[in-house]
mmCIF file of C-alpha atoms and ligand atoms in Angstrom:
data_model
loop_
_atom_site.group_PDB
_atom_site.id
_atom_site.type_symbol
_atom_site.label_atom_id
_atom_site.label_comp_id
_atom_site.label_asym_id
_atom_site.label_seq_id
_atom_site.Cartn_x
_atom_site.Cartn_y
_atom_site.Cartn_z
ATOM 1 C CA ARG I 802 -5.190 -15.909 30.074
ATOM 2 C CA LYS I 803 -2.628 -13.420 31.336
ATOM 3 C CA MET I 804 -1.421 -10.536 29.293
ATOM 4 C CA ARG I 805 2.258 -9.744 29.076
ATOM 5 C CA SER I 806 4.516 -7.252 27.319
ATOM 6 C CA GLU I 807 6.713 -8.378 24.527
ATOM 7 C CA VAL I 808 9.181 -11.120 25.623
ATOM 8 C CA ALA I 809 12.678 -11.673 24.321
ATOM 9 C CA CYS I 810 12.681 -13.124 20.799
ATOM 10 C CA ARG I 811 14.738 -16.173 19.763
ATOM 11 C CA VAL I 812 18.324 -15.215 18.964
ATOM 12 C CA ASP I 813 18.441 -16.682 15.475
ATOM 13 C CA ILE I 814 15.342 -14.818 14.225
ATOM 14 C CA ASP I 815 17.054 -12.969 11.406
ATOM 15 C CA GLY I 816 18.183 -16.259 9.933
ATOM 16 C CA LEU I 817 14.509 -16.857 9.218
ATOM 17 C CA ASN I 818 14.164 -13.838 6.941
ATOM 18 C CA ALA I 819 15.174 -15.729 3.817
ATOM 19 C CA PRO I 820 12.481 -18.459 4.064
ATOM 20 C CA PHE I 821 9.718 -15.937 4.749
ATOM 21 C CA LEU I 822 10.869 -13.742 1.847
ATOM 22 C CA ALA I 823 10.821 -16.767 -0.429
ATOM 23 C CA ILE I 824 7.188 -17.477 0.509
ATOM 24 C CA TYR I 825 6.264 -13.834 0.026
ATOM 25 C CA GLU I 826 7.934 -13.790 -3.449
ATOM 26 C CA SER I 827 6.227 -17.012 -4.512
ATOM 27 C CA LEU I 828 2.825 -15.380 -3.812
ATOM 28 C CA ILE I 829 3.342 -12.167 -5.738
ATOM 29 C CA PRO I 830 1.329 -12.074 -9.001
ATOM 30 C CA ALA I 831 3.304 -12.062 -12.276
ATOM 31 C CA GLU I 832 3.213 -9.016 -14.490
ATOM 32 C CA GLU I 833 1.326 -10.990 -17.170
ATOM 33 C CA GLU I 834 -1.504 -11.715 -14.667
ATOM 34 C CA LYS I 835 -1.833 -7.921 -13.998
ATOM 35 C CA ALA I 836 -2.005 -7.383 -17.826
ATOM 36 C CA LYS I 837 -4.820 -10.021 -18.102
ATOM 37 C CA GLN I 838 -6.783 -8.288 -15.335
ATOM 38 C CA LYS I 839 -6.413 -4.999 -17.229
ATOM 39 C CA GLN I 840 -7.610 -6.700 -20.382
ATOM 40 C CA LEU I 841 -10.717 -8.004 -18.621
ATOM 41 C CA LEU I 842 -11.480 -4.621 -17.120
ATOM 42 C CA THR I 843 -11.271 -2.998 -20.552
ATOM 43 C CA LEU I 844 -13.634 -5.650 -21.967
ATOM 44 C CA LEU I 845 -16.089 -4.946 -19.115
ATOM 45 C CA GLU I 846 -15.834 -1.147 -19.626
ATOM 46 C CA ASN I 847 -16.795 -1.633 -23.213
ATOM 47 C CA ILE I 848 -19.790 -3.721 -22.414
ATOM 48 C CA VAL I 849 -20.967 -1.362 -19.678
ATOM 49 C CA SER I 850 -20.473 1.837 -21.526
ATOM 50 C CA LYS I 851 -22.897 0.850 -24.304
ATOM 51 C CA GLU I 852 -25.718 0.660 -21.801
ATOM 52 C CA TRP I 853 -24.611 3.296 -19.310
ATOM 53 C CA PRO I 854 -22.283 5.813 -21.057
ATOM 54 C CA GLU I 855 -21.712 7.724 -17.739
ATOM 55 C CA ALA I 856 -20.922 4.760 -15.639
ATOM 56 C CA ARG I 857 -17.373 3.851 -14.628
ATOM 57 C CA LEU I 858 -15.688 0.723 -13.334
ATOM 58 C CA ASP I 859 -13.068 0.680 -10.584
ATOM 59 C CA LEU I 860 -11.079 -2.237 -9.343
ATOM 60 C CA TYR I 861 -11.072 -2.621 -5.598
ATOM 61 C CA GLY I 862 -9.999 -5.250 -3.040
ATOM 62 C CA SER I 863 -6.826 -7.320 -3.313
ATOM 63 C CA CYS I 864 -6.410 -6.859 -7.074
ATOM 64 C CA ALA I 865 -5.957 -3.133 -6.486
ATOM 65 C CA ASN I 866 -4.648 -2.666 -2.990
ATOM 66 C CA SER I 867 -1.325 -4.475 -3.620
ATOM 67 C CA PHE I 868 -2.157 -7.302 -1.166
ATOM 68 C CA GLY I 869 -3.424 -9.720 -3.806
ATOM 69 C CA PHE I 870 -1.858 -13.147 -4.354
ATOM 70 C CA SER I 871 -1.143 -14.739 -7.658
ATOM 71 C CA LYS I 872 -4.246 -16.312 -9.292
ATOM 72 C CA SER I 873 -6.729 -14.233 -7.360
ATOM 73 C CA ASP I 874 -10.239 -13.265 -8.603
ATOM 74 C CA ILE I 875 -10.805 -9.614 -9.237
ATOM 75 C CA ASP I 876 -13.394 -7.243 -7.579
ATOM 76 C CA VAL I 877 -14.925 -4.511 -9.627
ATOM 77 C CA CYS I 878 -17.227 -1.659 -8.579
ATOM 78 C CA LEU I 879 -19.706 -0.240 -11.099
ATOM 79 C CA ARG I 880 -20.399 3.397 -10.371
ATOM 80 C CA ILE I 881 -23.674 4.523 -11.699
ATOM 81 C CA ALA I 882 -25.470 7.786 -10.913
ATOM 82 C CA ASP I 883 -28.970 6.464 -11.551
ATOM 83 C CA ALA I 884 -30.292 6.824 -7.995
ATOM 84 C CA ASN I 885 -33.813 6.012 -9.035
ATOM 85 C CA VAL I 886 -33.040 2.584 -10.395
ATOM 86 C CA LYS I 887 -32.944 -0.277 -7.887
ATOM 87 C CA LYS I 888 -29.597 -1.964 -7.464
ATOM 88 C CA SER I 889 -31.124 -5.377 -8.128
ATOM 89 C CA GLN I 890 -32.517 -4.173 -11.485
ATOM 90 C CA VAL I 891 -29.113 -2.831 -12.480
ATOM 91 C CA LEU I 892 -27.543 -6.180 -11.526
ATOM 92 C CA LEU I 893 -30.053 -8.160 -13.524
ATOM 93 C CA LYS I 894 -29.573 -5.814 -16.586
ATOM 94 C CA LEU I 895 -25.788 -6.139 -16.195
ATOM 95 C CA ALA I 896 -25.973 -9.938 -15.961
ATOM 96 C CA ASP I 897 -27.972 -9.950 -19.243
ATOM 97 C CA LEU I 898 -25.337 -7.759 -21.012
ATOM 98 C CA LEU I 899 -22.529 -10.006 -19.763
ATOM 99 C CA GLN I 900 -24.235 -13.176 -20.861
ATOM 100 C CA SER I 901 -24.779 -11.689 -24.380
ATOM 101 C CA ALA I 902 -21.126 -10.838 -24.531
ATOM 102 C CA ASN I 903 -20.297 -14.557 -23.985
ATOM 103 C CA LEU I 904 -18.901 -14.247 -20.538
ATOM 104 C CA GLN I 905 -19.388 -17.455 -18.567
ATOM 105 C CA ASN I 906 -20.934 -18.603 -15.270
ATOM 106 C CA VAL I 907 -22.840 -15.280 -15.114
ATOM 107 C CA GLN I 908 -24.893 -15.143 -11.935
ATOM 108 C CA ALA I 909 -26.630 -12.183 -10.283
ATOM 109 C CA LEU I 910 -26.681 -12.527 -6.480
ATOM 110 C CA THR I 911 -29.236 -9.798 -5.756
ATOM 111 C CA ARG I 912 -30.020 -10.850 -2.127
ATOM 112 C CA ALA I 913 -26.455 -11.132 -0.859
ATOM 113 C CA ARG I 914 -25.191 -8.773 1.875
ATOM 114 C CA VAL I 915 -23.180 -7.059 -0.857
ATOM 115 C CA PRO I 916 -25.237 -7.721 -3.999
ATOM 116 C CA ILE I 917 -23.025 -8.732 -6.950
ATOM 117 C CA VAL I 918 -22.834 -10.227 -10.417
ATOM 118 C CA LYS I 919 -20.345 -13.077 -10.761
ATOM 119 C CA LEU I 920 -18.691 -14.025 -14.013
ATOM 120 C CA MET I 921 -15.773 -15.920 -15.590
ATOM 121 C CA ASP I 922 -13.933 -14.592 -18.581
ATOM 122 C CA PRO I 923 -12.970 -17.526 -20.882
ATOM 123 C CA ALA I 924 -10.310 -15.460 -22.693
ATOM 124 C CA THR I 925 -8.195 -14.816 -19.575
ATOM 125 C CA GLY I 926 -9.567 -17.512 -17.176
ATOM 126 C CA ILE I 927 -10.147 -14.819 -14.535
ATOM 127 C CA SER I 928 -13.253 -14.796 -12.364
ATOM 128 C CA CYS I 929 -14.760 -11.491 -11.306
ATOM 129 C CA ASP I 930 -17.394 -10.058 -8.912
ATOM 130 C CA ILE I 931 -19.054 -6.832 -9.811
ATOM 131 C CA CYS I 932 -20.813 -4.789 -7.197
ATOM 132 C CA ILE I 933 -22.607 -1.410 -7.530
ATOM 133 C CA ASN I 934 -21.728 1.919 -5.968
ATOM 134 C CA ASN I 935 -19.644 0.451 -3.183
ATOM 135 C CA VAL I 936 -17.468 3.572 -3.360
ATOM 136 C CA LEU I 937 -16.164 3.322 0.223
ATOM 137 C CA ALA I 938 -14.528 0.059 -0.732
ATOM 138 C CA VAL I 939 -12.826 1.830 -3.603
ATOM 139 C CA VAL I 940 -11.510 4.546 -1.243
ATOM 140 C CA ASN I 941 -10.313 2.179 1.440
ATOM 141 C CA THR I 942 -8.533 0.172 -1.355
ATOM 142 C CA LYS I 943 -6.614 3.369 -2.208
ATOM 143 C CA LEU I 944 -5.731 3.901 1.501
ATOM 144 C CA LEU I 945 -4.315 0.392 1.827
ATOM 145 C CA GLN I 946 -2.338 0.773 -1.393
ATOM 146 C CA ASP I 947 -0.957 4.071 -0.283
ATOM 147 C CA TYR I 948 0.242 2.498 2.986
ATOM 148 C CA ALA I 949 1.854 -0.335 1.018
ATOM 149 C CA HIS I 950 4.001 2.235 -0.915
ATOM 150 C CA ILE I 951 5.600 3.626 2.275
ATOM 151 C CA ASP I 952 7.442 0.478 3.428
ATOM 152 C CA VAL I 953 7.748 -2.869 1.708
ATOM 153 C CA ARG I 954 7.586 -4.687 5.084
ATOM 154 C CA LEU I 955 3.809 -3.990 5.201
ATOM 155 C CA ARG I 956 3.299 -5.949 2.014
ATOM 156 C CA GLN I 957 5.655 -8.699 3.184
ATOM 157 C CA LEU I 958 3.955 -9.043 6.587
ATOM 158 C CA ALA I 959 0.378 -8.867 5.160
ATOM 159 C CA PHE I 960 1.231 -11.617 2.579
ATOM 160 C CA ILE I 961 2.572 -13.842 5.308
ATOM 161 C CA VAL I 962 -0.368 -13.235 7.663
ATOM 162 C CA LYS I 963 -3.003 -13.690 4.860
ATOM 163 C CA HIS I 964 -1.206 -16.866 3.706
ATOM 164 C CA TRP I 965 -1.203 -18.182 7.275
ATOM 165 C CA ALA I 966 -4.869 -17.234 7.794
ATOM 166 C CA LYS I 967 -5.938 -19.003 4.557
ATOM 167 C CA THR I 968 -4.008 -22.158 5.271
ATOM 168 C CA ARG I 969 -5.183 -22.322 8.914
ATOM 169 C CA GLY I 970 -8.815 -21.659 7.977
ATOM 170 C CA VAL I 971 -9.153 -18.415 9.862
ATOM 171 C CA ASN I 972 -9.910 -16.130 6.793
ATOM 172 C CA GLU I 973 -13.628 -17.063 6.670
ATOM 173 C CA PRO I 974 -15.763 -14.070 7.658
ATOM 174 C CA TYR I 975 -18.938 -16.009 6.899
ATOM 175 C CA GLN I 976 -17.833 -18.580 9.515
ATOM 176 C CA GLY I 977 -16.873 -16.142 12.217
ATOM 177 C CA THR I 978 -13.233 -15.493 11.481
ATOM 178 C CA LEU I 979 -11.679 -12.411 9.895
ATOM 179 C CA SER I 980 -11.641 -11.023 6.369
ATOM 180 C CA SER I 981 -8.438 -10.342 4.491
ATOM 181 C CA TYR I 982 -9.308 -6.655 4.779
ATOM 182 C CA ALA I 983 -9.317 -6.967 8.590
ATOM 183 C CA TYR I 984 -5.934 -8.688 8.623
ATOM 184 C CA VAL I 985 -4.337 -5.996 6.513
ATOM 185 C CA LEU I 986 -5.692 -3.330 8.991
ATOM 186 C CA MET I 987 -4.201 -5.377 11.831
ATOM 187 C CA CYS I 988 -0.810 -5.370 10.006
ATOM 188 C CA ILE I 989 -1.015 -1.576 9.414
ATOM 189 C CA HIS I 990 -1.869 -0.904 13.065
ATOM 190 C CA PHE I 991 0.931 -3.146 14.229
ATOM 191 C CA LEU I 992 3.562 -1.345 12.085
ATOM 192 C CA GLN I 993 2.241 2.027 13.296
ATOM 193 C CA GLN I 994 2.767 0.873 16.826
ATOM 194 C CA ARG I 995 6.283 -0.488 16.730
ATOM 195 C CA ARG I 996 8.550 1.250 19.272
ATOM 196 C CA SER I 997 10.241 2.952 16.305
ATOM 197 C CA ALA I 998 7.244 3.234 13.961
ATOM 198 C CA ILE I 999 7.485 1.600 10.580
ATOM 199 C CA LEU I 1000 4.339 3.319 9.232
ATOM 200 C CA PRO I 1001 2.881 6.791 9.897
ATOM 201 C CA CYS I 1002 -0.783 7.498 10.506
ATOM 202 C CA LEU I 1003 -1.930 9.014 7.170
ATOM 203 C CA GLN I 1004 -5.301 10.098 8.520
ATOM 204 C CA GLY I 1005 -3.548 11.991 11.264
ATOM 205 C CA MET I 1006 -1.563 14.124 8.800
ATOM 206 C CA GLU I 1007 -2.626 17.125 6.755
ATOM 207 C CA ALA I 1008 -5.077 15.934 4.021
ATOM 208 C CA THR I 1009 -3.931 16.045 0.429
ATOM 209 C CA TYR I 1010 -6.809 13.799 -0.674
ATOM 210 C CA SER I 1011 -10.398 14.245 0.388
ATOM 211 C CA VAL I 1012 -13.669 12.823 -0.809
ATOM 212 C CA THR I 1013 -17.139 12.567 0.793
ATOM 213 C CA VAL I 1014 -18.745 9.169 0.148
ATOM 214 C CA ASP I 1015 -22.155 8.174 1.553
ATOM 215 C CA ASN I 1016 -21.906 11.069 4.022
ATOM 216 C CA VAL I 1017 -18.545 9.842 5.240
ATOM 217 C CA GLU I 1018 -15.630 12.295 4.912
ATOM 218 C CA CYS I 1019 -12.526 10.328 3.785
ATOM 219 C CA ALA I 1020 -9.462 12.533 4.046
ATOM 220 C CA TYR I 1021 -5.757 11.720 4.470
ATOM 221 C CA PHE I 1022 -2.227 12.555 3.324
ATOM 222 C CA ASP I 1023 -1.783 10.549 0.146
ATOM 223 C CA GLN I 1024 1.544 12.013 -1.230
ATOM 224 C CA VAL I 1025 3.220 8.871 -0.029
ATOM 225 C CA GLU I 1026 6.265 9.088 -2.297
ATOM 226 C CA ASN I 1027 7.387 11.771 0.259
ATOM 227 C CA LEU I 1028 7.149 9.172 2.997
ATOM 228 C CA ILE I 1029 9.275 6.463 1.543
ATOM 229 C CA GLY I 1030 12.012 5.748 4.152
ATOM 230 C CA PHE I 1031 9.695 6.859 6.999
ATOM 231 C CA GLY I 1032 10.452 3.623 8.904
ATOM 232 C CA SER I 1033 14.104 3.302 8.055
ATOM 233 C CA HIS I 1034 15.260 3.877 11.667
ATOM 234 C CA ASN I 1035 13.593 0.598 12.438
ATOM 235 C CA ARG I 1036 15.704 -2.194 11.022
ATOM 236 C CA GLU I 1037 13.491 -5.089 12.046
ATOM 237 C CA GLY I 1038 13.258 -7.786 9.309
ATOM 238 C CA ILE I 1039 10.256 -9.730 8.194
ATOM 239 C CA ALA I 1040 10.844 -12.717 10.480
ATOM 240 C CA LYS I 1041 11.039 -10.558 13.593
ATOM 241 C CA LEU I 1042 7.913 -8.727 12.552
ATOM 242 C CA VAL I 1043 5.967 -11.971 11.949
ATOM 243 C CA TRP I 1044 7.098 -13.192 15.405
ATOM 244 C CA ALA I 1045 6.102 -9.925 17.072
ATOM 245 C CA PHE I 1046 2.759 -9.722 15.219
ATOM 246 C CA PHE I 1047 1.694 -13.108 16.416
ATOM 247 C CA SER I 1048 2.993 -12.536 19.931
ATOM 248 C CA TYR I 1049 1.058 -9.267 20.110
ATOM 249 C CA TRP I 1050 -2.214 -10.966 19.170
ATOM 250 C CA ALA I 1051 -1.509 -14.003 21.347
ATOM 251 C CA TYR I 1052 -0.215 -12.280 24.512
ATOM 252 C CA CYS I 1053 -0.254 -8.525 24.410
ATOM 253 C CA HIS I 1054 -3.593 -7.355 22.962
ATOM 254 C CA ASP I 1055 -6.235 -6.525 25.544
ATOM 255 C CA TYR I 1056 -9.312 -8.165 24.124
ATOM 256 C CA ALA I 1057 -11.483 -6.927 26.991
ATOM 257 C CA ASP I 1058 -10.818 -3.199 26.518
ATOM 258 C CA ASP I 1059 -8.986 -2.379 23.262
ATOM 259 C CA VAL I 1060 -10.021 -1.309 19.810
ATOM 260 C CA ILE I 1061 -7.340 -1.077 17.226
ATOM 261 C CA SER I 1062 -7.607 2.016 14.993
ATOM 262 C CA ILE I 1063 -5.378 2.865 12.028
ATOM 263 C CA ARG I 1064 -7.396 6.058 11.641
ATOM 264 C CA THR I 1065 -5.829 7.454 14.878
ATOM 265 C CA GLY I 1066 -2.680 5.361 14.871
ATOM 266 C CA THR I 1067 -3.395 4.264 18.448
ATOM 267 C CA VAL I 1068 -5.522 1.902 20.553
ATOM 268 C CA LEU I 1069 -8.974 3.255 21.577
ATOM 269 C CA SER I 1070 -11.015 1.900 24.457
ATOM 270 C CA LYS I 1071 -14.203 -0.027 23.779
ATOM 271 C CA ARG I 1072 -16.015 2.474 26.101
ATOM 272 C CA THR I 1073 -15.221 5.439 23.881
ATOM 273 C CA LYS I 1074 -16.730 3.496 21.000
ATOM 274 C CA ASP I 1075 -19.668 2.122 22.994
ATOM 275 C CA TRP I 1076 -18.587 -1.334 21.901
ATOM 276 C CA THR I 1077 -18.776 -2.776 25.392
ATOM 277 C CA ARG I 1078 -21.713 -5.119 24.933
ATOM 278 C CA ARG I 1079 -23.399 -7.233 22.391
ATOM 279 C CA ILE I 1080 -25.933 -5.382 20.192
ATOM 280 C CA GLY I 1081 -27.819 -7.578 17.826
ATOM 281 C CA ASN I 1082 -25.261 -9.815 16.192
ATOM 282 C CA ASP I 1083 -22.364 -7.499 16.876
ATOM 283 C CA ARG I 1084 -20.385 -8.880 19.833
ATOM 284 C CA HIS I 1085 -17.159 -6.846 19.632
ATOM 285 C CA LEU I 1086 -14.940 -9.658 20.956
ATOM 286 C CA ILE I 1087 -12.066 -8.433 18.927
ATOM 287 C CA CYS I 1088 -12.286 -4.833 17.796
ATOM 288 C CA ILE I 1089 -10.922 -3.497 14.566
ATOM 289 C CA GLU I 1090 -12.194 0.009 13.612
ATOM 290 C CA ASP I 1091 -12.800 0.635 9.977
ATOM 291 C CA PRO I 1092 -10.693 3.664 8.949
ATOM 292 C CA PHE I 1093 -13.658 5.542 7.334
ATOM 293 C CA GLU I 1094 -16.893 3.853 8.520
ATOM 294 C CA THR I 1095 -15.769 4.382 12.100
ATOM 295 C CA SER I 1096 -18.947 2.789 13.535
ATOM 296 C CA HIS I 1097 -18.001 -0.411 11.692
ATOM 297 C CA ASP I 1098 -16.116 -3.039 13.703
ATOM 298 C CA LEU I 1099 -14.433 -5.485 11.337
ATOM 299 C CA GLY I 1100 -14.350 -7.938 14.251
ATOM 300 C CA ARG I 1101 -18.108 -7.975 14.548
ATOM 301 C CA VAL I 1102 -18.348 -11.223 12.569
ATOM 302 C CA VAL I 1103 -16.448 -13.014 15.380
ATOM 303 C CA ASP I 1104 -18.579 -14.955 17.815
ATOM 304 C CA LYS I 1105 -17.942 -16.568 21.176
ATOM 305 C CA PHE I 1106 -16.753 -19.825 19.488
ATOM 306 C CA SER I 1107 -14.635 -18.372 16.746
ATOM 307 C CA ILE I 1108 -12.894 -15.954 19.085
ATOM 308 C CA ASN I 1109 -11.384 -18.933 20.806
ATOM 309 C CA VAL I 1110 -10.425 -20.525 17.483
ATOM 310 C CA LEU I 1111 -8.661 -17.207 16.499
ATOM 311 C CA ARG I 1112 -6.916 -16.757 19.809
ATOM 312 C CA GLU I 1113 -5.687 -20.364 19.832
ATOM 313 C CA GLU I 1114 -4.362 -19.886 16.301
ATOM 314 C CA PHE I 1115 -2.491 -16.717 17.356
ATOM 315 C CA GLU I 1116 -0.956 -18.604 20.278
ATOM 316 C CA ARG I 1117 -0.056 -21.562 18.164
ATOM 317 C CA ALA I 1118 1.677 -19.278 15.639
ATOM 318 C CA ALA I 1119 3.460 -17.317 18.363
ATOM 319 C CA GLU I 1120 4.797 -20.523 19.965
ATOM 320 C CA ILE I 1121 5.975 -21.884 16.663
ATOM 321 C CA MET I 1122 7.799 -18.571 15.982
ATOM 322 C CA GLN I 1123 9.403 -18.724 19.369
ATOM 323 C CA TYR I 1124 10.478 -22.390 19.601
ATOM 324 C CA VAL I 1125 10.347 -24.341 16.391
ATOM 325 C CA PRO I 1126 13.703 -24.538 14.569
ATOM 326 C CA ASN I 1127 12.375 -24.262 11.008
ATOM 327 C CA PRO I 1128 8.960 -22.662 11.714
ATOM 328 C CA CYS I 1129 7.657 -22.197 8.143
ATOM 329 C CA ALA I 1130 6.406 -25.731 7.427
ATOM 330 C CA LYS I 1131 4.562 -25.972 10.709
ATOM 331 C CA LEU I 1132 3.230 -22.447 10.678
ATOM 332 C CA PHE I 1133 1.546 -22.920 7.308
ATOM 333 C CA GLU I 1134 0.469 -26.520 7.959
ATOM 334 C CA PRO I 1135 -3.119 -26.958 6.626
ATOM 335 C CA TYR I 1136 -5.552 -27.418 9.506
HETATM 336 N N1 CTP B 1464 -14.245 -4.566 2.314
HETATM 337 C C1 CTP B 1464 -14.791 -3.583 3.150
HETATM 338 N N2 CTP B 1464 -15.431 -3.936 4.313
HETATM 339 C C2 CTP B 1464 -15.320 -5.236 4.727
HETATM 340 C C3 CTP B 1464 -14.687 -6.227 3.964
HETATM 341 C C4 CTP B 1464 -14.195 -5.888 2.744
HETATM 342 O O1 CTP B 1464 -14.843 -2.422 2.779
HETATM 343 N N3 CTP B 1464 -15.886 -5.570 5.885
HETATM 344 C C5 CTP B 1464 -13.734 -4.113 0.972
HETATM 345 C C6 CTP B 1464 -12.284 -3.602 1.066
HETATM 346 O O2 CTP B 1464 -12.150 -2.639 0.067
HETATM 347 C C7 CTP B 1464 -11.481 -4.823 0.657
HETATM 348 C C8 CTP B 1464 -12.425 -5.449 -0.337
HETATM 349 O O3 CTP B 1464 -13.714 -5.206 0.125
HETATM 350 O O4 CTP B 1464 -10.287 -4.439 0.083
HETATM 351 C C9 CTP B 1464 -12.269 -7.001 -0.540
HETATM 352 O O5 CTP B 1464 -12.271 -7.562 0.741
HETATM 353 P P1 CTP B 1464 -11.641 -8.962 1.062
HETATM 354 O O6 CTP B 1464 -12.129 -10.034 0.142
HETATM 355 O O7 CTP B 1464 -11.664 -9.119 2.570
HETATM 356 O O8 CTP B 1464 -10.114 -8.681 0.803
HETATM 357 P P2 CTP B 1464 -9.183 -8.935 -0.479
HETATM 358 O O9 CTP B 1464 -8.117 -7.919 -0.212
HETATM 359 O O10 CTP B 1464 -9.904 -8.953 -1.744
HETATM 360 O O11 CTP B 1464 -8.579 -10.424 -0.087
HETATM 361 P P3 CTP B 1464 -8.461 -11.794 -0.812
HETATM 362 O O12 CTP B 1464 -7.103 -11.750 -1.475
HETATM 363 O O13 CTP B 1464 -8.599 -12.718 0.327
HETATM 364 O O14 CTP B 1464 -9.605 -11.813 -1.823
HETATM 365 MG MG1 MG B 1465 -11.132 -10.421 -2.643
#
């Protein structure tokens, strides 16, 4: 495959803003869903505080980073100081408490990569995963949410990309494609890199928020109210951005050498990260640096088969955006 720089976009692209915005709006959760999530969190806080008065619960993931669709499950992190107690014991105890409180389908998955308790709340119908002390996820959730405040086009683009990835079957990290978290990082990077930038690099600015979690220093400028309008010199609409996003990943990204990095707001080389060869199961065929755990490549789940699936899907999407008269139906066609 040859790489090329961005080619001319179809002339009628802005005429496609309306259908993309309609899809985006149809996926936004209603206020009453948010209220039900809050209700479930309060219920869980009451249950947990009886056993562990010092513990706290935080929402993380799509229910808290503003990239969640309507009818999503919620992800909760239980923070508990008890360093002596094994996570699996806490999870089993927690599962007991939840069961006694009449929550349903309670299941402790103590051997999973991220051990969790699953449950379903019959009062709200919401399902929930609870993990323990995954504080970096809580912090990266805040970073994503802060980016979303700066320019609404990030939320629009990420919704369209996530919706595309789910309908096309390429949002399956356990099967070698990318997580939703990875797709949102790709969107942030892309908007940082537009010729007239739509997003700043918050970790490159003077830190107004700083925490150290698991020996990782997480610091960035979080007073994002002061950055609203940052990207207003760039007037590109959602359809143009969707087109350019897919054509970037189809034709412009250098898969052999490049690492995308929202931490630096630039592209790094695989050599500087020492991500040039396979180590264990990490193949680094598409490289997406985690903003805080910088040794973590979100693309490491991608293998030599799924990289082709992904690249073919990017090319398919780019071609549809370039040539198909009404691209939405075809773009989101189930695979
Ligand atoms: N996460 C992470 N590292 C990963 C994957 C996920 O830290 N490799 C954390 C992030 O905080 C992310 C959360 O786990 O926000 C949930 O990840 P994921 O399920 O990929 O994203 P959601 O935003 O919950 O997407 P979806 O709507 O598809 O559930
Ligand atoms: Mg999730």
